[in-house]
Short mmCIF file of C-alpha atoms and ligand atoms in Angstrom, two decimals:
data_model
loop_
_atom_site.label_atom_id
_atom_site.label_comp_id
_atom_site.label_asym_id
_atom_site.label_seq_id
_atom_site.Cartn_x
_atom_site.Cartn_y
_atom_site.Cartn_z
CA MET A 687 -20.90 52.02 23.94
CA SER A 688 -23.74 54.58 23.65
CA GLU A 689 -25.51 54.88 20.55
CA ARG A 690 -23.47 58.14 19.85
CA PRO A 691 -20.05 57.59 20.33
CA LYS A 692 -18.08 60.02 22.36
CA ILE A 693 -14.77 60.91 20.52
CA PHE A 694 -11.89 62.64 21.71
CA VAL A 695 -10.12 64.75 18.89
CA ALA A 696 -6.53 65.86 20.71
CA GLY A 697 -4.95 68.75 18.76
CA HIS A 698 -8.54 70.07 17.55
CA ARG A 699 -6.84 73.58 16.82
CA GLY A 700 -4.46 72.20 14.79
CA MET A 701 -4.65 71.99 10.68
CA VAL A 702 -5.32 68.33 10.77
CA GLY A 703 -7.32 67.99 14.05
CA SER A 704 -9.35 70.92 13.05
CA ALA A 705 -10.43 69.15 9.56
CA ILE A 706 -11.01 65.82 11.49
CA VAL A 707 -13.50 67.80 13.75
CA ARG A 708 -15.13 69.23 10.69
CA GLN A 709 -15.76 65.80 8.99
CA LEU A 710 -16.94 64.47 12.36
CA GLN A 711 -19.35 67.38 12.54
CA MET A 712 -20.49 67.22 9.11
CA ALA A 713 -21.36 63.21 9.71
CA GLY A 714 -23.18 64.49 13.01
CA ASP A 715 -23.42 61.03 14.58
CA ALA A 716 -21.08 61.49 17.47
CA ASP A 717 -20.42 63.74 20.47
CA ILE A 718 -17.05 65.36 19.91
CA VAL A 719 -14.82 66.15 22.97
CA VAL A 720 -11.92 68.66 22.68
CA ARG A 721 -9.44 70.60 24.95
CA THR A 722 -7.15 73.18 24.00
CA HIS A 723 -3.60 73.07 25.00
CA GLN A 724 -4.15 75.65 27.31
CA GLU A 725 -7.01 73.69 29.11
CA LEU A 726 -5.12 70.21 28.92
CA ASP A 727 -1.25 69.90 28.41
CA LEU A 728 -1.10 66.48 26.92
CA THR A 729 2.48 66.01 28.07
CA ASN A 730 1.33 66.14 31.91
CA GLN A 731 0.47 62.53 32.86
CA THR A 732 -1.65 63.41 35.79
CA ALA A 733 -3.83 65.95 33.81
CA VAL A 734 -4.26 63.37 30.85
CA LYS A 735 -5.21 60.62 33.53
CA GLN A 736 -8.02 63.05 34.95
CA PHE A 737 -9.35 64.09 31.62
CA PHE A 738 -9.66 60.37 30.66
CA GLN A 739 -11.09 59.37 33.86
CA GLN A 740 -13.84 61.98 33.63
CA GLU A 741 -14.64 61.99 30.05
CA LYS A 742 -14.20 58.18 29.12
CA PRO A 743 -14.52 58.64 25.36
CA ASP A 744 -15.10 55.84 23.06
CA GLN A 745 -12.91 56.63 20.29
CA VAL A 746 -9.68 58.82 20.10
CA TYR A 747 -7.93 60.65 17.31
CA LEU A 748 -4.59 61.86 18.29
CA ALA A 749 -3.54 64.68 15.99
CA ALA A 750 -2.05 66.66 18.61
CA ALA A 751 2.15 66.89 18.18
CA LYS A 752 4.73 69.61 18.42
CA VAL A 753 5.55 70.09 14.89
CA GLY A 754 7.87 72.55 13.04
CA GLY A 755 10.06 72.96 10.16
CA ILE A 756 14.03 72.01 9.86
CA HIS A 757 15.19 75.24 11.64
CA ALA A 758 12.74 74.49 14.41
CA ASN A 759 13.68 70.61 14.60
CA ASN A 760 17.53 71.73 14.34
CA THR A 761 17.18 74.39 17.24
CA TYR A 762 14.87 72.49 19.81
CA PRO A 763 15.47 68.43 19.13
CA ALA A 764 14.88 67.93 23.08
CA GLU A 765 11.40 69.69 22.89
CA PHE A 766 10.47 67.68 20.02
CA ILE A 767 11.39 64.06 21.01
CA TYR A 768 10.28 64.84 24.79
CA GLN A 769 7.11 66.50 24.00
CA ASN A 770 5.83 63.97 21.29
CA LEU A 771 6.98 60.77 23.21
CA MET A 772 4.82 62.26 26.23
CA MET A 773 1.80 63.23 24.60
CA GLU A 774 1.92 59.84 22.78
CA ALA A 775 2.46 57.67 25.68
CA ASN A 776 -0.10 59.70 27.93
CA VAL A 777 -2.76 59.58 25.48
CA ILE A 778 -2.28 56.07 24.49
CA HIS A 779 -1.96 54.50 27.83
CA GLN A 780 -4.99 56.70 29.35
CA ALA A 781 -7.16 55.73 26.60
CA PHE A 782 -6.26 52.11 27.35
CA GLU A 783 -6.84 52.46 30.99
CA VAL A 784 -10.48 53.85 30.70
CA GLY A 785 -11.12 50.95 28.01
CA VAL A 786 -11.06 52.88 24.52
CA LYS A 787 -11.05 50.48 21.79
CA ARG A 788 -10.15 52.56 18.84
CA LEU A 789 -7.65 55.09 18.56
CA LEU A 790 -6.03 56.49 15.28
CA PHE A 791 -2.57 57.92 15.60
CA LEU A 792 -1.11 60.49 13.12
CA GLY A 793 2.41 60.23 12.11
CA SER A 794 4.47 61.68 9.34
CA SER A 795 6.41 60.57 6.23
CA CYS A 796 9.51 61.45 8.06
CA ILE A 797 9.28 58.26 9.90
CA TYR A 798 11.02 56.58 6.71
CA PRO A 799 14.84 56.24 5.88
CA LYS A 800 16.45 59.38 4.29
CA LEU A 801 17.22 57.07 1.23
CA ALA A 802 14.28 54.80 1.31
CA PRO A 803 13.35 53.56 -2.13
CA GLN A 804 10.55 55.91 -3.91
CA PRO A 805 7.73 55.48 -3.72
CA MET A 806 8.18 54.87 0.13
CA SER A 807 5.88 51.71 1.13
CA GLU A 808 5.09 51.03 4.83
CA ASP A 809 7.79 48.12 5.03
CA ALA A 810 10.59 50.92 4.40
CA LEU A 811 10.24 51.66 8.38
CA LEU A 812 13.21 50.78 10.23
CA THR A 813 15.31 49.83 7.48
CA GLY A 814 17.90 52.67 7.33
CA THR A 815 19.34 55.78 8.64
CA LEU A 816 16.68 58.42 9.29
CA GLU A 817 17.03 62.46 7.97
CA PRO A 818 19.30 63.59 10.72
CA THR A 819 17.58 67.21 10.89
CA ASN A 820 14.20 65.79 12.41
CA GLU A 821 15.53 62.44 13.82
CA PRO A 822 14.41 63.15 17.32
CA TYR A 823 10.98 63.95 15.92
CA ALA A 824 10.86 61.03 13.46
CA ILE A 825 11.96 58.55 16.41
CA ALA A 826 8.84 59.76 18.57
CA LYS A 827 6.64 59.24 15.92
CA ILE A 828 8.22 55.75 15.20
CA ALA A 829 7.53 55.16 18.91
CA GLY A 830 4.07 56.22 18.63
CA ILE A 831 3.30 53.66 15.97
CA LYS A 832 4.91 51.19 18.19
CA LEU A 833 3.00 52.11 21.24
CA CYS A 834 -0.36 51.35 19.18
CA GLU A 835 1.21 48.14 17.78
CA SER A 836 2.31 47.06 21.27
CA TYR A 837 -0.94 47.60 22.92
CA ASN A 838 -2.73 45.67 20.10
CA ARG A 839 -0.42 42.87 20.48
CA GLN A 840 -0.87 42.46 24.42
CA TYR A 841 -4.39 43.78 24.80
CA GLY A 842 -5.78 43.01 21.35
CA GLU A 843 -7.38 39.61 22.32
CA SER A 844 -7.92 40.18 25.78
CA HIS A 845 -9.36 43.75 25.77
CA GLY A 846 -10.51 44.31 22.12
CA VAL A 847 -7.99 46.91 21.63
CA ASP A 848 -7.59 48.23 18.10
CA TYR A 849 -5.17 51.15 17.98
CA ARG A 850 -4.32 52.07 14.34
CA SER A 851 -1.89 54.53 12.65
CA VAL A 852 -1.54 56.79 9.32
CA MET A 853 1.37 58.45 7.75
CA PRO A 854 0.25 61.60 5.85
CA THR A 855 2.20 62.96 2.94
CA ASN A 856 2.75 66.42 2.89
CA LEU A 857 -0.53 68.34 3.65
CA TYR A 858 -1.76 71.84 2.78
CA GLY A 859 -5.28 73.70 3.19
CA PRO A 860 -7.19 75.67 5.73
CA GLY A 861 -5.43 76.18 9.07
CA ASP A 862 -1.92 75.79 7.34
CA ASN A 863 0.86 77.98 8.76
CA TYR A 864 1.82 80.95 6.60
CA HIS A 865 4.70 82.02 8.67
CA PRO A 866 7.41 83.95 6.37
CA GLU A 867 10.46 81.89 7.49
CA ASN A 868 8.89 78.58 9.12
CA SER A 869 6.54 77.37 6.74
CA HIS A 870 6.23 74.32 4.00
CA VAL A 871 6.41 74.79 0.63
CA ILE A 872 2.78 75.48 -0.48
CA PRO A 873 2.03 78.13 2.25
CA ALA A 874 5.44 79.50 1.53
CA LEU A 875 4.76 79.85 -2.10
CA ILE A 876 1.15 81.27 -1.71
CA ARG A 877 2.59 83.72 0.54
CA ARG A 878 5.35 84.95 -1.91
CA PHE A 879 3.15 85.08 -4.98
CA HIS A 880 0.54 86.97 -3.15
CA GLU A 881 2.99 89.47 -1.85
CA ALA A 882 4.54 89.65 -5.33
CA LYS A 883 1.05 90.54 -6.90
CA ILE A 884 0.06 93.21 -4.36
CA GLN A 885 3.49 94.77 -4.43
CA ASN A 886 3.71 94.73 -8.40
CA GLN A 887 6.91 92.75 -8.27
CA PRO A 888 8.23 91.73 -11.94
CA GLU A 889 9.48 88.35 -10.81
CA VAL A 890 9.23 85.51 -7.74
CA VAL A 891 12.49 83.87 -7.35
CA ILE A 892 12.51 80.18 -6.18
CA TRP A 893 15.01 78.08 -4.59
CA GLY A 894 16.48 75.33 -6.66
CA THR A 895 16.05 73.77 -10.08
CA GLY A 896 12.30 73.41 -9.91
CA THR A 897 12.84 69.57 -10.84
CA PRO A 898 12.28 67.76 -7.41
CA MET A 899 9.06 65.85 -7.47
CA ARG A 900 6.62 66.05 -4.76
CA GLU A 901 3.29 64.82 -3.54
CA PHE A 902 0.54 66.86 -1.70
CA LEU A 903 -2.91 65.95 -0.19
CA TYR A 904 -5.39 68.51 0.67
CA VAL A 905 -6.22 68.44 4.49
CA ASP A 906 -9.94 67.60 4.28
CA ASP A 907 -8.98 64.53 2.15
CA MET A 908 -6.53 63.38 5.12
CA ALA A 909 -9.37 64.24 7.52
CA ILE A 910 -11.53 61.82 5.46
CA ALA A 911 -9.10 59.22 5.42
CA SER A 912 -8.47 59.49 9.05
CA VAL A 913 -12.32 58.86 9.40
CA TYR A 914 -12.39 56.12 7.05
CA VAL A 915 -9.35 54.24 8.54
CA MET A 916 -10.83 54.73 12.11
CA ASN A 917 -13.83 53.17 10.82
CA LEU A 918 -12.61 50.42 8.59
CA GLU A 919 -13.73 46.78 9.50
CA LYS A 920 -11.06 45.13 11.49
CA THR A 921 -10.69 42.26 9.29
CA ILE A 922 -9.76 44.65 6.55
CA TYR A 923 -7.27 46.90 8.23
CA GLN A 924 -5.51 43.60 9.31
CA SER A 925 -5.77 42.00 5.81
CA HIS A 926 -3.68 45.15 4.61
CA THR A 927 -1.48 45.38 7.75
CA SER A 928 0.49 43.12 10.12
CA ALA A 929 0.83 42.79 13.97
CA MET A 930 4.33 44.53 13.67
CA LEU A 931 4.11 46.61 10.59
CA SER A 932 0.65 48.11 11.57
CA HIS A 933 0.53 51.62 9.91
CA LEU A 934 -1.06 52.73 6.65
CA ASN A 935 0.32 55.56 4.11
CA VAL A 936 -2.02 58.01 3.31
CA GLY A 937 -1.14 60.20 -0.10
CA SER A 938 -2.85 61.32 -3.34
CA GLY A 939 -0.59 59.43 -5.43
CA VAL A 940 -0.09 62.32 -7.62
CA GLU A 941 3.50 63.72 -8.21
CA VAL A 942 4.36 67.07 -9.40
CA SER A 943 7.58 68.97 -9.92
CA ILE A 944 8.17 72.08 -7.94
CA LYS A 945 8.07 73.98 -11.20
CA GLN A 946 4.51 72.74 -11.95
CA LEU A 947 3.35 73.67 -8.50
CA ALA A 948 5.01 77.24 -8.63
CA GLU A 949 3.00 77.61 -12.20
CA THR A 950 -0.23 76.34 -10.61
CA ILE A 951 0.00 78.75 -7.53
CA LYS A 952 0.98 81.78 -9.70
CA LYS A 953 -2.09 80.95 -11.85
CA VAL A 954 -4.29 80.61 -8.78
CA ILE A 955 -3.20 83.85 -7.36
CA GLY A 956 -3.44 85.56 -10.89
CA TYR A 957 0.21 86.76 -10.55
CA ASP A 958 1.18 88.33 -13.81
CA GLY A 959 5.22 88.39 -13.40
CA THR A 960 7.82 85.54 -14.09
CA ILE A 961 9.05 82.82 -12.12
CA GLN A 962 12.90 82.36 -11.99
CA PHE A 963 14.60 79.42 -10.38
CA ASP A 964 17.95 79.73 -8.45
CA ALA A 965 19.65 76.71 -9.45
CA ARG A 966 22.75 77.81 -7.05
CA LYS A 967 20.39 76.99 -4.22
CA PRO A 968 19.74 73.43 -2.79
CA ASP A 969 16.96 71.05 -4.09
CA GLY A 970 16.44 68.81 -1.45
CA SER A 971 15.51 65.02 -2.24
CA PRO A 972 14.68 64.61 -6.12
CA ARG A 973 11.78 62.76 -5.40
CA LYS A 974 9.52 62.08 -2.38
CA LEU A 975 6.52 60.13 -2.71
CA MET A 976 4.54 57.70 -0.65
CA ASN A 977 3.17 54.47 -1.74
CA SER A 978 -0.55 54.43 -0.71
CA SER A 979 -1.60 51.30 -2.50
CA LYS A 980 -2.33 49.45 0.68
CA LEU A 981 -4.97 52.10 1.55
CA MET A 982 -6.12 52.26 -1.96
CA GLU A 983 -6.77 48.86 -2.15
CA THR A 984 -9.41 49.17 0.40
CA GLY A 985 -11.38 51.54 -1.86
CA TRP A 986 -9.94 55.05 -0.24
CA ARG A 987 -9.54 57.76 -2.90
CA CYS A 988 -8.58 61.45 -2.64
CA LYS A 989 -11.24 63.68 -3.91
CA ILE A 990 -9.55 67.10 -4.24
CA ASN A 991 -7.11 67.75 -6.73
CA LEU A 992 -4.38 70.33 -6.42
CA ASP A 993 -6.19 72.99 -8.60
CA GLU A 994 -9.37 72.71 -6.44
CA GLY A 995 -7.48 72.52 -3.32
CA LEU A 996 -5.05 75.57 -3.97
CA LYS A 997 -8.05 77.82 -4.62
CA VAL A 998 -9.49 76.94 -1.26
CA ALA A 999 -6.34 77.35 0.50
CA TYR A 1000 -5.72 80.81 -0.94
CA ARG A 1001 -9.17 82.07 -0.34
CA GLU A 1002 -8.54 80.91 3.41
CA PHE A 1003 -5.09 82.74 3.36
CA LEU A 1004 -6.87 86.11 1.82
CA ASN A 1005 -9.61 85.79 4.89
CA ASN A 1006 -7.09 85.14 7.47
CA THR A 1007 -4.77 87.96 6.11
CA CYS A 1008 -7.46 90.55 6.06
CA LYS A 1009 -8.91 89.49 9.37
CA ASN A 1010 -5.36 89.85 10.97
CA ARG A 1011 -4.99 93.60 9.83
N1 LIG B 1301 0.75 69.43 8.04
C1 LIG B 1301 1.45 68.51 7.42
O1 LIG B 1301 1.95 68.78 6.34
C2 LIG B 1301 1.40 67.09 8.01
C3 LIG B 1301 2.13 66.18 7.18
C4 LIG B 1301 2.28 64.83 7.77
C5 LIG B 1301 1.78 64.72 9.02
N2 LIG B 1301 1.24 65.51 9.86
C6 LIG B 1301 1.07 65.23 11.19
O2 LIG B 1301 -0.27 65.70 11.80
C7 LIG B 1301 -0.48 65.77 13.16
C8 LIG B 1301 -0.95 67.18 13.06
O3 LIG B 1301 -0.26 68.12 12.47
P1 LIG B 1301 -0.76 69.54 11.90
O4 LIG B 1301 -0.09 69.91 10.72
O5 LIG B 1301 -2.45 69.63 12.40
O6 LIG B 1301 -0.16 70.31 13.29
P2 LIG B 1301 -0.57 71.58 14.18
O7 LIG B 1301 -1.38 72.62 13.20
O8 LIG B 1301 0.76 72.20 14.64
O9 LIG B 1301 -1.55 71.21 15.26
C9 LIG B 1301 -1.01 70.45 16.40
C10 LIG B 1301 -1.93 70.75 17.64
O10 LIG B 1301 -1.44 70.23 18.73
C11 LIG B 1301 -1.56 70.96 19.74
N3 LIG B 1301 -0.57 70.66 20.83
C12 LIG B 1301 0.77 70.67 20.72
N4 LIG B 1301 1.62 70.04 21.89
C13 LIG B 1301 0.31 70.00 22.81
C14 LIG B 1301 0.34 69.76 24.13
N5 LIG B 1301 1.35 69.54 24.84
N6 LIG B 1301 -0.97 69.57 24.57
C15 LIG B 1301 -1.82 69.80 23.92
N7 LIG B 1301 -2.01 70.14 22.73
C16 LIG B 1301 -0.64 70.06 22.07
C17 LIG B 1301 -1.25 72.19 19.11
O11 LIG B 1301 -1.71 73.20 19.96
P3 LIG B 1301 -0.85 74.65 20.18
O12 LIG B 1301 -0.77 75.01 18.75
O13 LIG B 1301 -1.80 75.38 21.14
O14 LIG B 1301 0.25 74.26 20.75
C18 LIG B 1301 -1.71 72.40 18.19
O15 LIG B 1301 -3.45 72.39 17.98
C19 LIG B 1301 1.09 65.64 13.59
O16 LIG B 1301 1.33 64.59 14.00
C20 LIG B 1301 1.78 65.73 12.15
O17 LIG B 1301 3.08 65.13 12.31
C21 LIG B 1301 1.28 66.68 9.34
#
């Protein structure tokens, strides 16, 4: 390996991939290789092979994925399973073919069973039925973990292969999707409170009772965790994982109710109206929290609290809203 490693970040225009690139650029000690979706379709085996043969990176962050909300997952299940499986298989296999020793695969908390005990630990994987709405996506993500594991098991000793996986909790921050119908709870609430503020609406109505508990992580903290896990000494990574349970959860460990979240966003945006909860609408799971104690035992901690993270997210939302006018 040259003194400055060459690092391929797949999905560098996405929320997580762009945050990983920001972290790597700040550290400044690597050459970063990126390709847009248009330049390199990661579902295309021949193109991915050519790319790896040409670039021969030292490390790979696999943050490219076809992602979407419940509606998109339900409407396009074939696209979700096919595209994610293909991207993972192509990138992981071609990385192996050109001698990549370290690779980090990004999964999601939806790999865990719908009724997994809370907080969800890594060993809840494959212990029960998945949430049906995103099962194809979750199966593809589980396959990604198992691809990494299988290459480690078969080629770890002989080729020094060390492919790792991280499962992030709900993320938010710069690069988030603020689509009015198809966004996660934080960007959706930022948009709603912002619109209510500029239109002088007296109240904002939020679905459900406001009591469900959720966990959030600012995306730059996720990027720091990704770089940290990628570079964690092999013996330390292995002492917190096992050959067939090789992934690590990444969460803030801080729970907030939807009501607390809404009140914090209202304050950050400076909205003066009231919040109404429509208890006739569904709540979703009462609690969704990751158990990230394994990662925390290695010394990692999130640095940005919800208040600070929401302020930056809102500033970024305003910049983009103004730019797009
Ligand atoms: N956001 C969250 O709250 C969250 C939480 C847990 C886990 N994660 C995980 O983190 C990873 C990244 O998520 P994200 O939020 O950053 O998603 P994102 O913003 O949608 O970014 C995904 C990136 O992948 C690219 N991509 C998709 N299909 C591709 C293809 N066939 N070839 C090349 N590039 C392709 C996309 O490019 P185009 O846009 O041009 O298609 C996009 O730049 C995913 O694995 C996701 O499961 C995210």
